[in-house]
Amino acid sequence: MTGFGRRPARRGRDIPALLGDFGHDLPTLAATPATRPEPDPFSRLVSRRGPTGPGRAAALAPVSVWRMTSEQTPVVWPLIAASGLPPTGAQIGIDLLSGGAFYCDPIGWVTDDDIPVTNPNVVVFGKPGRGKSATVKAFALRMLGYGYRALILGDTKDEYEPLCRALEVEPFVVGHGLPARVNPLAFGPLGHNWASLAAAEAQRREAIMFARWIVLIRGLVGSQHVPFGPVEETAVGEALRILTGYRSGATRLTEVTIPQLWAALDQPTGQLVAICRYADRRHFLDATRTLRDALGSLVKGSLAGLFDDHTTIAVDWRAPIQSLSLSRLEPLGDQAVGIALTCLNSWGQAMREIADPGDLRIVIRDETWRQMRLGPEAMKSLDANLRLSRRDADVQILLAHKPSDMLTAGDTTSQAVAIARDLLHLCDCKILHGQDQAVADELGTLLGLTPLAQQVVTGWANAGKGRALWLVGDRAFQVQTVLTEPELRLTYTNDALKAG
Ligand SMILES: Nc1ncnc2c1ncn2[C@@H]1O[C@H](COP(=O)(O)OP(=O)(O)O)[C@@H](O)[C@H]1O
Ligand SMILES: [Mg+2]
C-alpha cells in the first residue's frame, strides 16, 4: 500500500536561497558557541514531610502554632492587603502601602456603594512645586481615554498651554487689549429657547440663573470688603430682573453685563426705586451707596476690558480640553487674579448647567487660593459654585497651597472655619502633597488628620515631587504619582528657574 506512505518532503527554497537567486546576499551571523540549557530547578516536587533520602528524617516542619482574634492578627502579622479601590479610571502611580498600582476614578467611586465617597469633587493641597498641577494634568490626560474632557477655569500661569497644544487645542487668552471677553452674567444654555418654555420651567431656570448671579455679585462686592446683605441683594436682584426683561414678561431675555448693572443702580429708574420699596430716588441712592461704589470701582478697575462686555469666545465643547489663560493679569496682583477667577467660575458654572448626557468633564480650578484669599464672601461664592453645580458628571478639582488659604488673613473666627469646613465637605477626595512642618497643625484642625497622617504629609510627601497622601472618603493612601517622559515635558513648570 502506498496510499498511507509518507510523502517525500517538498524541498522549497529558503529565504537566503530565494534572495540569492535574485542577486542579494544576506549577511551571515557568526556561529555562537552552543550554550548549555540551565537545569530546571523544579524538576522534582518535595513532599509535605520534606525531602527524603539517606541522612534525612521524615518529620513535619516544626511550625509554631498561634491562636488569636482577627483583631489581634494584623499586629502580629501585618498583612498588607490591596488598596480596596477598584482598578478603574486613571492609573496615577504607586500605592506605597500595598505596593500596587493606584487608580483615581472619582465618578466611579461615587457610584460604588462600597467606597465612602458621595461627591466626585477633589481638592488638592501642597506647597508650591510639590507636583500638584502635574498630578492633576496627568489625571486629566489619562482620563481622556475614558471619554472625559477637561475645562481649565483660569490658568493663571499659562502652564496648561503645552498640554492644550499637545491635544491640538489653542487656549483662549484673557488679558487687557486682547479680544477675548467673558461675560460672567451670561445666561449659558439655561437661556436657550426661552420663548418656548413652559411657565414652570421658565421659573425654575430663572431661579437658578438669578441665584448664580447673586452669588457672583456677592463675591465681587465682598472682595472689596463691602457687606452684601438683604438690602443689596434686593437692589441687585430687581435691577437684573428689569434689565433682562424678566420683570416685564419678555419672551426673549436680554443678556446683561456688569457695567449695565452698575449703571442701572447708579441711575435708578422710578420702577426700580418703587419695586425695591424706597420712598424716592434719593432714599435708594443713599441705601445702596457702598454697593454702587464697590461695583463701580470693579467696573473701572479689575473687570475693565475683561469681564465687562458680552462673551466673544466660542467654546468648542467637543474638544478634548479647553483652557482660559490668565497670566496677562499676573502683574495686576493677587486680588485682580482672584476676581478674574471668581468671574470665570460663575461663567463656567453657567456653561455647564445643561450638558448632553455622557458629556463627562473634569473642571480644573488651579491656584484657587487666590480666590479663597479674597475673603469669606468669595469663599462662599466658590462653595456655592460647587454646591449649585447641577452636573454630577463633572469632576471639579480645586488646587490650593494649604487649608488655611480658606481663612482670610488672620480670620480664624468660627464662621470662617465653618465656611472652610463646608467647602472641604464638598470634596470627598483630598490629595495632600508635601507641606512644611508649620502647616501640620491646620492639617489636624481643618482636615482632621491624625498625627501619623500629618507626619506623612510634612515628612514623606514633602521629600519628593508627586508624593501625596490621598484621602478617599475616610480611607488614606500613600501615593507616588508616576509621570511618563512626555508627561514630564508637558508638566514642566520650572522654565523660569532654569533660564535663570
Ligand atoms: N511625580 C513627578 N515626578 C517627577 N517630576 C514631577 C512630578 N510631579 C511634578 N514634577 C515636576 O515638578 C515641577 C513642579 O511641579 P508642579 O506640578 O508645577 O508643582 P505645583 O503645582 O505643586 O506648584 C514640574 O516641573 C513637574 O514636571
Ligand atoms: Mg501648580
PDB file of N, CA, C and O in Angstrom, residues 196-263:
ATOM      1  N   SER A 196     -40.170  79.388  24.172  1.00  0.00           N
ATOM      2  CA  SER A 196     -40.992  78.186  24.047  1.00  0.00           C
ATOM      3  C   SER A 196     -41.071  77.389  25.354  1.00  0.00           C
ATOM      4  O   SER A 196     -41.647  76.303  25.381  1.00  0.00           O
ATOM      5  N   LEU A 197     -40.484  77.933  26.440  1.00  0.00           N
ATOM      6  CA  LEU A 197     -40.500  77.183  27.699  1.00  0.00           C
ATOM      7  C   LEU A 197     -41.874  77.281  28.366  1.00  0.00           C
ATOM      8  O   LEU A 197     -42.526  78.317  28.307  1.00  0.00           O
ATOM      9  N   ALA A 198     -42.275  76.195  29.025  1.00  0.00           N
ATOM     10  CA  ALA A 198     -43.493  76.250  29.836  1.00  0.00           C
ATOM     11  C   ALA A 198     -43.214  77.177  31.019  1.00  0.00           C
ATOM     12  O   ALA A 198     -42.066  77.320  31.450  1.00  0.00           O
ATOM     13  N   ALA A 199     -44.259  77.790  31.561  1.00  0.00           N
ATOM     14  CA  ALA A 199     -44.077  78.781  32.623  1.00  0.00           C
ATOM     15  C   ALA A 199     -43.308  78.204  33.804  1.00  0.00           C
ATOM     16  O   ALA A 199     -42.403  78.844  34.353  1.00  0.00           O
ATOM     17  N   ALA A 200     -43.623  76.969  34.191  1.00  0.00           N
ATOM     18  CA  ALA A 200     -42.974  76.368  35.364  1.00  0.00           C
ATOM     19  C   ALA A 200     -41.482  76.190  35.109  1.00  0.00           C
ATOM     20  O   ALA A 200     -40.652  76.471  35.975  1.00  0.00           O
ATOM     21  N   GLU A 201     -41.151  75.747  33.892  1.00  0.00           N
ATOM     22  CA  GLU A 201     -39.742  75.517  33.563  1.00  0.00           C
ATOM     23  C   GLU A 201     -38.994  76.853  33.511  1.00  0.00           C
ATOM     24  O   GLU A 201     -37.864  76.965  33.995  1.00  0.00           O
ATOM     25  N   ALA A 202     -39.655  77.877  32.939  1.00  0.00           N
ATOM     26  CA  ALA A 202     -39.014  79.190  32.873  1.00  0.00           C
ATOM     27  C   ALA A 202     -38.733  79.698  34.287  1.00  0.00           C
ATOM     28  O   ALA A 202     -37.670  80.261  34.553  1.00  0.00           O
ATOM     29  N   GLN A 203     -39.676  79.457  35.192  1.00  0.00           N
ATOM     30  CA  GLN A 203     -39.493  79.915  36.561  1.00  0.00           C
ATOM     31  C   GLN A 203     -38.343  79.169  37.243  1.00  0.00           C
ATOM     32  O   GLN A 203     -37.548  79.756  37.961  1.00  0.00           O
ATOM     33  N   ARG A 204     -38.265  77.868  36.980  1.00  0.00           N
ATOM     34  CA  ARG A 204     -37.201  77.061  37.582  1.00  0.00           C
ATOM     35  C   ARG A 204     -35.834  77.574  37.106  1.00  0.00           C
ATOM     36  O   ARG A 204     -34.920  77.783  37.902  1.00  0.00           O
ATOM     37  N   ARG A 205     -35.747  77.810  35.795  1.00  0.00           N
ATOM     38  CA  ARG A 205     -34.468  78.276  35.244  1.00  0.00           C
ATOM     39  C   ARG A 205     -34.141  79.674  35.749  1.00  0.00           C
ATOM     40  O   ARG A 205     -32.986  79.985  36.008  1.00  0.00           O
ATOM     41  N   GLU A 206     -35.169  80.506  35.861  1.00  0.00           N
ATOM     42  CA  GLU A 206     -34.961  81.867  36.349  1.00  0.00           C
ATOM     43  C   GLU A 206     -34.339  81.813  37.747  1.00  0.00           C
ATOM     44  O   GLU A 206     -33.382  82.512  38.051  1.00  0.00           O
ATOM     45  N   ALA A 207     -34.882  80.919  38.581  1.00  0.00           N
ATOM     46  CA  ALA A 207     -34.378  80.817  39.959  1.00  0.00           C
ATOM     47  C   ALA A 207     -32.903  80.427  39.956  1.00  0.00           C
ATOM     48  O   ALA A 207     -32.094  81.003  40.698  1.00  0.00           O
ATOM     49  N   ILE A 208     -32.543  79.482  39.084  1.00  0.00           N
ATOM     50  CA  ILE A 208     -31.147  79.020  39.044  1.00  0.00           C
ATOM     51  C   ILE A 208     -30.230  80.155  38.582  1.00  0.00           C
ATOM     52  O   ILE A 208     -29.182  80.425  39.181  1.00  0.00           O
ATOM     53  N   MET A 209     -30.662  80.841  37.515  1.00  0.00           N
ATOM     54  CA  MET A 209     -29.793  81.887  36.960  1.00  0.00           C
ATOM     55  C   MET A 209     -29.632  83.048  37.937  1.00  0.00           C
ATOM     56  O   MET A 209     -28.524  83.526  38.162  1.00  0.00           O
ATOM     57  N   PHE A 210     -30.736  83.494  38.519  1.00  0.00           N
ATOM     58  CA  PHE A 210     -30.630  84.635  39.427  1.00  0.00           C
ATOM     59  C   PHE A 210     -29.831  84.266  40.675  1.00  0.00           C
ATOM     60  O   PHE A 210     -29.085  85.079  41.200  1.00  0.00           O
ATOM     61  N   ALA A 211     -29.967  83.022  41.128  1.00  0.00           N
ATOM     62  CA  ALA A 211     -29.187  82.602  42.302  1.00  0.00           C
ATOM     63  C   ALA A 211     -27.701  82.693  41.973  1.00  0.00           C
ATOM     64  O   ALA A 211     -26.897  83.183  42.770  1.00  0.00           O
ATOM     65  N   ARG A 212     -27.341  82.242  40.778  1.00  0.00           N
ATOM     66  CA  ARG A 212     -25.923  82.280  40.411  1.00  0.00           C
ATOM     67  C   ARG A 212     -25.424  83.714  40.305  1.00  0.00           C
ATOM     68  O   ARG A 212     -24.331  84.045  40.773  1.00  0.00           O
ATOM     69  N   TRP A 213     -26.234  84.590  39.709  1.00  0.00           N
ATOM     70  CA  TRP A 213     -25.790  85.975  39.561  1.00  0.00           C
ATOM     71  C   TRP A 213     -25.615  86.650  40.921  1.00  0.00           C
ATOM     72  O   TRP A 213     -24.656  87.386  41.130  1.00  0.00           O
ATOM     73  N   ILE A 214     -26.539  86.390  41.822  1.00  0.00           N
ATOM     74  CA  ILE A 214     -26.433  87.000  43.157  1.00  0.00           C
ATOM     75  C   ILE A 214     -25.156  86.509  43.848  1.00  0.00           C
ATOM     76  O   ILE A 214     -24.415  87.278  44.453  1.00  0.00           O
ATOM     77  N   VAL A 215     -24.888  85.194  43.700  1.00  0.00           N
ATOM     78  CA  VAL A 215     -23.672  84.624  44.299  1.00  0.00           C
ATOM     79  C   VAL A 215     -22.438  85.331  43.736  1.00  0.00           C
ATOM     80  O   VAL A 215     -21.510  85.689  44.463  1.00  0.00           O
ATOM     81  N   LEU A 216     -22.451  85.557  42.433  1.00  0.00           N
ATOM     82  CA  LEU A 216     -21.304  86.210  41.786  1.00  0.00           C
ATOM     83  C   LEU A 216     -21.136  87.645  42.304  1.00  0.00           C
ATOM     84  O   LEU A 216     -20.046  88.036  42.722  1.00  0.00           O
ATOM     85  N   ILE A 217     -22.222  88.432  42.274  1.00  0.00           N
ATOM     86  CA  ILE A 217     -22.107  89.832  42.677  1.00  0.00           C
ATOM     87  C   ILE A 217     -21.740  89.917  44.161  1.00  0.00           C
ATOM     88  O   ILE A 217     -20.943  90.761  44.565  1.00  0.00           O
ATOM     89  N   ARG A 218     -22.268  88.986  44.952  1.00  0.00           N
ATOM     90  CA  ARG A 218     -21.919  88.959  46.369  1.00  0.00           C
ATOM     91  C   ARG A 218     -20.418  88.739  46.542  1.00  0.00           C
ATOM     92  O   ARG A 218     -19.758  89.431  47.316  1.00  0.00           O
ATOM     93  N   GLY A 219     -19.874  87.795  45.765  1.00  0.00           N
ATOM     94  CA  GLY A 219     -18.438  87.517  45.843  1.00  0.00           C
ATOM     95  C   GLY A 219     -17.618  88.722  45.396  1.00  0.00           C
ATOM     96  O   GLY A 219     -16.613  89.071  46.022  1.00  0.00           O
ATOM     97  N   LEU A 220     -18.049  89.370  44.319  1.00  0.00           N
ATOM     98  CA  LEU A 220     -17.296  90.516  43.787  1.00  0.00           C
ATOM     99  C   LEU A 220     -17.346  91.696  44.741  1.00  0.00           C
ATOM    100  O   LEU A 220     -16.322  92.325  45.035  1.00  0.00           O
ATOM    101  N   VAL A 221     -18.545  92.005  45.239  1.00  0.00           N
ATOM    102  CA  VAL A 221     -18.689  93.136  46.162  1.00  0.00           C
ATOM    103  C   VAL A 221     -17.956  92.822  47.473  1.00  0.00           C
ATOM    104  O   VAL A 221     -17.242  93.664  48.019  1.00  0.00           O
ATOM    105  N   GLY A 222     -18.091  91.565  47.924  1.00  0.00           N
ATOM    106  CA  GLY A 222     -17.431  91.153  49.170  1.00  0.00           C
ATOM    107  C   GLY A 222     -15.918  91.266  49.064  1.00  0.00           C
ATOM    108  O   GLY A 222     -15.234  91.531  50.054  1.00  0.00           O
ATOM    109  N   SER A 223     -15.372  91.063  47.843  1.00  0.00           N
ATOM    110  CA  SER A 223     -13.920  91.150  47.683  1.00  0.00           C
ATOM    111  C   SER A 223     -13.434  92.581  47.919  1.00  0.00           C
ATOM    112  O   SER A 223     -12.240  92.803  48.122  1.00  0.00           O
ATOM    113  N   GLN A 224     -14.333  93.560  47.892  1.00  0.00           N
ATOM    114  CA  GLN A 224     -13.971  94.957  48.198  1.00  0.00           C
ATOM    115  C   GLN A 224     -14.211  95.251  49.684  1.00  0.00           C
ATOM    116  O   GLN A 224     -14.232  96.401  50.083  1.00  0.00           O
ATOM    117  N   HIS A 225     -14.475  94.201  50.437  1.00  0.00           N
ATOM    118  CA  HIS A 225     -14.739  94.321  51.876  1.00  0.00           C
ATOM    119  C   HIS A 225     -15.957  95.195  52.144  1.00  0.00           C
ATOM    120  O   HIS A 225     -15.987  95.986  53.073  1.00  0.00           O
ATOM    121  N   VAL A 226     -16.945  95.064  51.287  1.00  0.00           N
ATOM    122  CA  VAL A 226     -18.204  95.781  51.456  1.00  0.00           C
ATOM    123  C   VAL A 226     -19.261  94.732  51.777  1.00  0.00           C
ATOM    124  O   VAL A 226     -19.317  93.700  51.103  1.00  0.00           O
ATOM    125  N   PRO A 227     -20.048  94.956  52.813  1.00  0.00           N
ATOM    126  CA  PRO A 227     -21.052  93.945  53.172  1.00  0.00           C
ATOM    127  C   PRO A 227     -22.123  93.821  52.091  1.00  0.00           C
ATOM    128  O   PRO A 227     -22.446  94.796  51.406  1.00  0.00           O
ATOM    129  N   PHE A 228     -22.634  92.630  51.942  1.00  0.00           N
ATOM    130  CA  PHE A 228     -23.675  92.373  50.945  1.00  0.00           C
ATOM    131  C   PHE A 228     -24.826  91.685  51.667  1.00  0.00           C
ATOM    132  O   PHE A 228     -24.839  90.470  51.838  1.00  0.00           O
ATOM    133  N   GLY A 229     -25.774  92.493  52.135  1.00  0.00           N
ATOM    134  CA  GLY A 229     -26.892  91.942  52.914  1.00  0.00           C
ATOM    135  C   GLY A 229     -28.164  91.927  52.091  1.00  0.00           C
ATOM    136  O   GLY A 229     -28.129  92.068  50.866  1.00  0.00           O
ATOM    137  N   PRO A 230     -29.285  91.747  52.753  1.00  0.00           N
ATOM    138  CA  PRO A 230     -30.573  91.664  52.061  1.00  0.00           C
ATOM    139  C   PRO A 230     -30.896  92.922  51.256  1.00  0.00           C
ATOM    140  O   PRO A 230     -31.497  92.838  50.180  1.00  0.00           O
ATOM    141  N   VAL A 231     -30.482  94.113  51.759  1.00  0.00           N
ATOM    142  CA  VAL A 231     -30.772  95.361  51.038  1.00  0.00           C
ATOM    143  C   VAL A 231     -30.095  95.338  49.677  1.00  0.00           C
ATOM    144  O   VAL A 231     -30.700  95.587  48.627  1.00  0.00           O
ATOM    145  N   GLU A 232     -28.799  94.980  49.697  1.00  0.00           N
ATOM    146  CA  GLU A 232     -28.025  94.935  48.460  1.00  0.00           C
ATOM    147  C   GLU A 232     -28.567  93.851  47.532  1.00  0.00           C
ATOM    148  O   GLU A 232     -28.665  94.039  46.323  1.00  0.00           O
ATOM    149  N   GLU A 233     -28.927  92.712  48.138  1.00  0.00           N
ATOM    150  CA  GLU A 233     -29.405  91.592  47.324  1.00  0.00           C
ATOM    151  C   GLU A 233     -30.697  91.965  46.590  1.00  0.00           C
ATOM    152  O   GLU A 233     -30.867  91.664  45.403  1.00  0.00           O
ATOM    153  N   THR A 234     -31.595  92.652  47.302  1.00  0.00           N
ATOM    154  CA  THR A 234     -32.850  93.068  46.670  1.00  0.00           C
ATOM    155  C   THR A 234     -32.563  94.019  45.514  1.00  0.00           C
ATOM    156  O   THR A 234     -33.101  93.857  44.410  1.00  0.00           O
ATOM    157  N   ALA A 235     -31.700  95.007  45.769  1.00  0.00           N
ATOM    158  CA  ALA A 235     -31.428  96.003  44.730  1.00  0.00           C
ATOM    159  C   ALA A 235     -30.834  95.343  43.495  1.00  0.00           C
ATOM    160  O   ALA A 235     -31.291  95.587  42.361  1.00  0.00           O
ATOM    161  N   VAL A 236     -29.824  94.474  43.701  1.00  0.00           N
ATOM    162  CA  VAL A 236     -29.176  93.817  42.554  1.00  0.00           C
ATOM    163  C   VAL A 236     -30.164  92.900  41.843  1.00  0.00           C
ATOM    164  O   VAL A 236     -30.284  92.906  40.611  1.00  0.00           O
ATOM    165  N   GLY A 237     -30.898  92.109  42.613  1.00  0.00           N
ATOM    166  CA  GLY A 237     -31.855  91.163  42.036  1.00  0.00           C
ATOM    167  C   GLY A 237     -32.895  91.876  41.185  1.00  0.00           C
ATOM    168  O   GLY A 237     -33.169  91.479  40.050  1.00  0.00           O
ATOM    169  N   GLU A 238     -33.459  92.946  41.737  1.00  0.00           N
ATOM    170  CA  GLU A 238     -34.520  93.644  40.993  1.00  0.00           C
ATOM    171  C   GLU A 238     -33.953  94.341  39.757  1.00  0.00           C
ATOM    172  O   GLU A 238     -34.577  94.331  38.699  1.00  0.00           O
ATOM    173  N   ALA A 239     -32.762  94.942  39.908  1.00  0.00           N
ATOM    174  CA  ALA A 239     -32.148  95.600  38.747  1.00  0.00           C
ATOM    175  C   ALA A 239     -31.931  94.572  37.628  1.00  0.00           C
ATOM    176  O   ALA A 239     -32.204  94.848  36.451  1.00  0.00           O
ATOM    177  N   LEU A 240     -31.486  93.373  37.995  1.00  0.00           N
ATOM    178  CA  LEU A 240     -31.256  92.334  36.983  1.00  0.00           C
ATOM    179  C   LEU A 240     -32.569  91.889  36.348  1.00  0.00           C
ATOM    180  O   LEU A 240     -32.643  91.664  35.142  1.00  0.00           O
ATOM    181  N   ARG A 241     -33.625  91.798  37.159  1.00  0.00           N
ATOM    182  CA  ARG A 241     -34.917  91.355  36.608  1.00  0.00           C
ATOM    183  C   ARG A 241     -35.453  92.365  35.614  1.00  0.00           C
ATOM    184  O   ARG A 241     -36.053  92.005  34.604  1.00  0.00           O
ATOM    185  N   ILE A 242     -35.237  93.670  35.929  1.00  0.00           N
ATOM    186  CA  ILE A 242     -35.714  94.706  34.999  1.00  0.00           C
ATOM    187  C   ILE A 242     -34.872  94.696  33.727  1.00  0.00           C
ATOM    188  O   ILE A 242     -35.384  94.700  32.615  1.00  0.00           O
ATOM    189  N   LEU A 243     -33.526  94.638  33.905  1.00  0.00           N
ATOM    190  CA  LEU A 243     -32.637  94.718  32.741  1.00  0.00           C
ATOM    191  C   LEU A 243     -32.818  93.543  31.792  1.00  0.00           C
ATOM    192  O   LEU A 243     -32.749  93.699  30.570  1.00  0.00           O
ATOM    193  N   THR A 244     -33.003  92.341  32.340  1.00  0.00           N
ATOM    194  CA  THR A 244     -33.135  91.167  31.470  1.00  0.00           C
ATOM    195  C   THR A 244     -34.494  91.140  30.790  1.00  0.00           C
ATOM    196  O   THR A 244     -34.689  90.401  29.823  1.00  0.00           O
ATOM    197  N   GLY A 245     -35.447  91.925  31.307  1.00  0.00           N
ATOM    198  CA  GLY A 245     -36.790  91.892  30.734  1.00  0.00           C
ATOM    199  C   GLY A 245     -37.671  90.874  31.424  1.00  0.00           C
ATOM    200  O   GLY A 245     -38.825  90.678  31.053  1.00  0.00           O
ATOM    201  N   TYR A 246     -37.133  90.210  32.438  1.00  0.00           N
ATOM    202  CA  TYR A 246     -37.925  89.190  33.133  1.00  0.00           C
ATOM    203  C   TYR A 246     -39.129  89.826  33.812  1.00  0.00           C
ATOM    204  O   TYR A 246     -40.243  89.285  33.773  1.00  0.00           O
ATOM    205  N   ARG A 247     -38.898  90.999  34.422  1.00  0.00           N
ATOM    206  CA  ARG A 247     -39.954  91.685  35.155  1.00  0.00           C
ATOM    207  C   ARG A 247     -41.126  92.048  34.253  1.00  0.00           C
ATOM    208  O   ARG A 247     -42.280  91.965  34.647  1.00  0.00           O
ATOM    209  N   SER A 248     -40.797  92.403  32.977  1.00  0.00           N
ATOM    210  CA  SER A 248     -41.875  92.808  32.069  1.00  0.00           C
ATOM    211  C   SER A 248     -42.395  91.633  31.251  1.00  0.00           C
ATOM    212  O   SER A 248     -43.130  91.809  30.281  1.00  0.00           O
ATOM    213  N   GLY A 249     -41.988  90.403  31.637  1.00  0.00           N
ATOM    214  CA  GLY A 249     -42.525  89.205  30.981  1.00  0.00           C
ATOM    215  C   GLY A 249     -42.076  89.035  29.539  1.00  0.00           C
ATOM    216  O   GLY A 249     -42.809  88.499  28.710  1.00  0.00           O
ATOM    217  N   ALA A 250     -40.853  89.484  29.240  1.00  0.00           N
ATOM    218  CA  ALA A 250     -40.348  89.381  27.866  1.00  0.00           C
ATOM    219  C   ALA A 250     -40.227  87.915  27.457  1.00  0.00           C
ATOM    220  O   ALA A 250     -39.908  87.054  28.280  1.00  0.00           O
ATOM    221  N   THR A 251     -40.485  87.639  26.181  1.00  0.00           N
ATOM    222  CA  THR A 251     -40.349  86.257  25.722  1.00  0.00           C
ATOM    223  C   THR A 251     -38.888  85.946  25.395  1.00  0.00           C
ATOM    224  O   THR A 251     -38.478  84.799  25.370  1.00  0.00           O
ATOM    225  N   ARG A 252     -38.132  86.997  25.135  1.00  0.00           N
ATOM    226  CA  ARG A 252     -36.688  86.806  24.919  1.00  0.00           C
ATOM    227  C   ARG A 252     -35.955  87.621  25.957  1.00  0.00           C
ATOM    228  O   ARG A 252     -36.084  88.845  25.974  1.00  0.00           O
ATOM    229  N   LEU A 253     -35.181  86.978  26.809  1.00  0.00           N
ATOM    230  CA  LEU A 253     -34.455  87.722  27.844  1.00  0.00           C
ATOM    231  C   LEU A 253     -33.235  88.412  27.220  1.00  0.00           C
ATOM    232  O   LEU A 253     -32.640  87.890  26.279  1.00  0.00           O
ATOM    233  N   THR A 254     -32.901  89.569  27.748  1.00  0.00           N
ATOM    234  CA  THR A 254     -31.741  90.307  27.259  1.00  0.00           C
ATOM    235  C   THR A 254     -30.564  90.038  28.194  1.00  0.00           C
ATOM    236  O   THR A 254     -30.707  90.151  29.410  1.00  0.00           O
ATOM    237  N   GLU A 255     -29.424  89.701  27.596  1.00  0.00           N
ATOM    238  CA  GLU A 255     -28.245  89.449  28.445  1.00  0.00           C
ATOM    239  C   GLU A 255     -27.707  90.773  28.983  1.00  0.00           C
ATOM    240  O   GLU A 255     -27.647  91.768  28.271  1.00  0.00           O
ATOM    241  N   VAL A 256     -27.330  90.762  30.244  1.00  0.00           N
ATOM    242  CA  VAL A 256     -26.866  91.977  30.920  1.00  0.00           C
ATOM    243  C   VAL A 256     -25.364  91.866  31.143  1.00  0.00           C
ATOM    244  O   VAL A 256     -24.826  90.757  31.246  1.00  0.00           O
ATOM    245  N   THR A 257     -24.682  93.022  31.215  1.00  0.00           N
ATOM    246  CA  THR A 257     -23.268  92.999  31.587  1.00  0.00           C
ATOM    247  C   THR A 257     -23.119  93.705  32.940  1.00  0.00           C
ATOM    248  O   THR A 257     -24.042  94.412  33.367  1.00  0.00           O
ATOM    249  N   ILE A 258     -21.988  93.544  33.583  1.00  0.00           N
ATOM    250  CA  ILE A 258     -21.818  94.147  34.912  1.00  0.00           C
ATOM    251  C   ILE A 258     -21.849  95.680  34.843  1.00  0.00           C
ATOM    252  O   ILE A 258     -22.487  96.302  35.687  1.00  0.00           O
ATOM    253  N   PRO A 259     -21.214  96.313  33.837  1.00  0.00           N
ATOM    254  CA  PRO A 259     -21.339  97.780  33.765  1.00  0.00           C
ATOM    255  C   PRO A 259     -22.796  98.232  33.620  1.00  0.00           C
ATOM    256  O   PRO A 259     -23.196  99.246  34.195  1.00  0.00           O
ATOM    257  N   GLN A 260     -23.602  97.473  32.866  1.00  0.00           N
ATOM    258  CA  GLN A 260     -25.021  97.832  32.735  1.00  0.00           C
ATOM    259  C   GLN A 260     -25.724  97.735  34.081  1.00  0.00           C
ATOM    260  O   GLN A 260     -26.566  98.575  34.415  1.00  0.00           O
ATOM    261  N   LEU A 261     -25.384  96.714  34.835  1.00  0.00           N
ATOM    262  CA  LEU A 261     -25.997  96.552  36.156  1.00  0.00           C
ATOM    263  C   LEU A 261     -25.628  97.738  37.045  1.00  0.00           C
ATOM    264  O   LEU A 261     -26.476  98.316  37.740  1.00  0.00           O
ATOM    265  N   TRP A 262     -24.353  98.097  37.001  1.00  0.00           N
ATOM    266  CA  TRP A 262     -23.894  99.215  37.828  1.00  0.00           C
ATOM    267  C   TRP A 262     -24.612 100.514  37.425  1.00  0.00           C
ATOM    268  O   TRP A 262     -25.091 101.264  38.268  1.00  0.00           O
ATOM    269  N   ALA A 263     -24.718 100.728  36.092  1.00  0.00           N
ATOM    270  CA  ALA A 263     -25.388 101.941  35.613  1.00  0.00           C
ATOM    271  C   ALA A 263     -26.844 101.963  36.071  1.00  0.00           C
ATOM    272  O   ALA A 263     -27.365 103.010  36.478  1.00  0.00           O
TER     273      ALA A 263
END
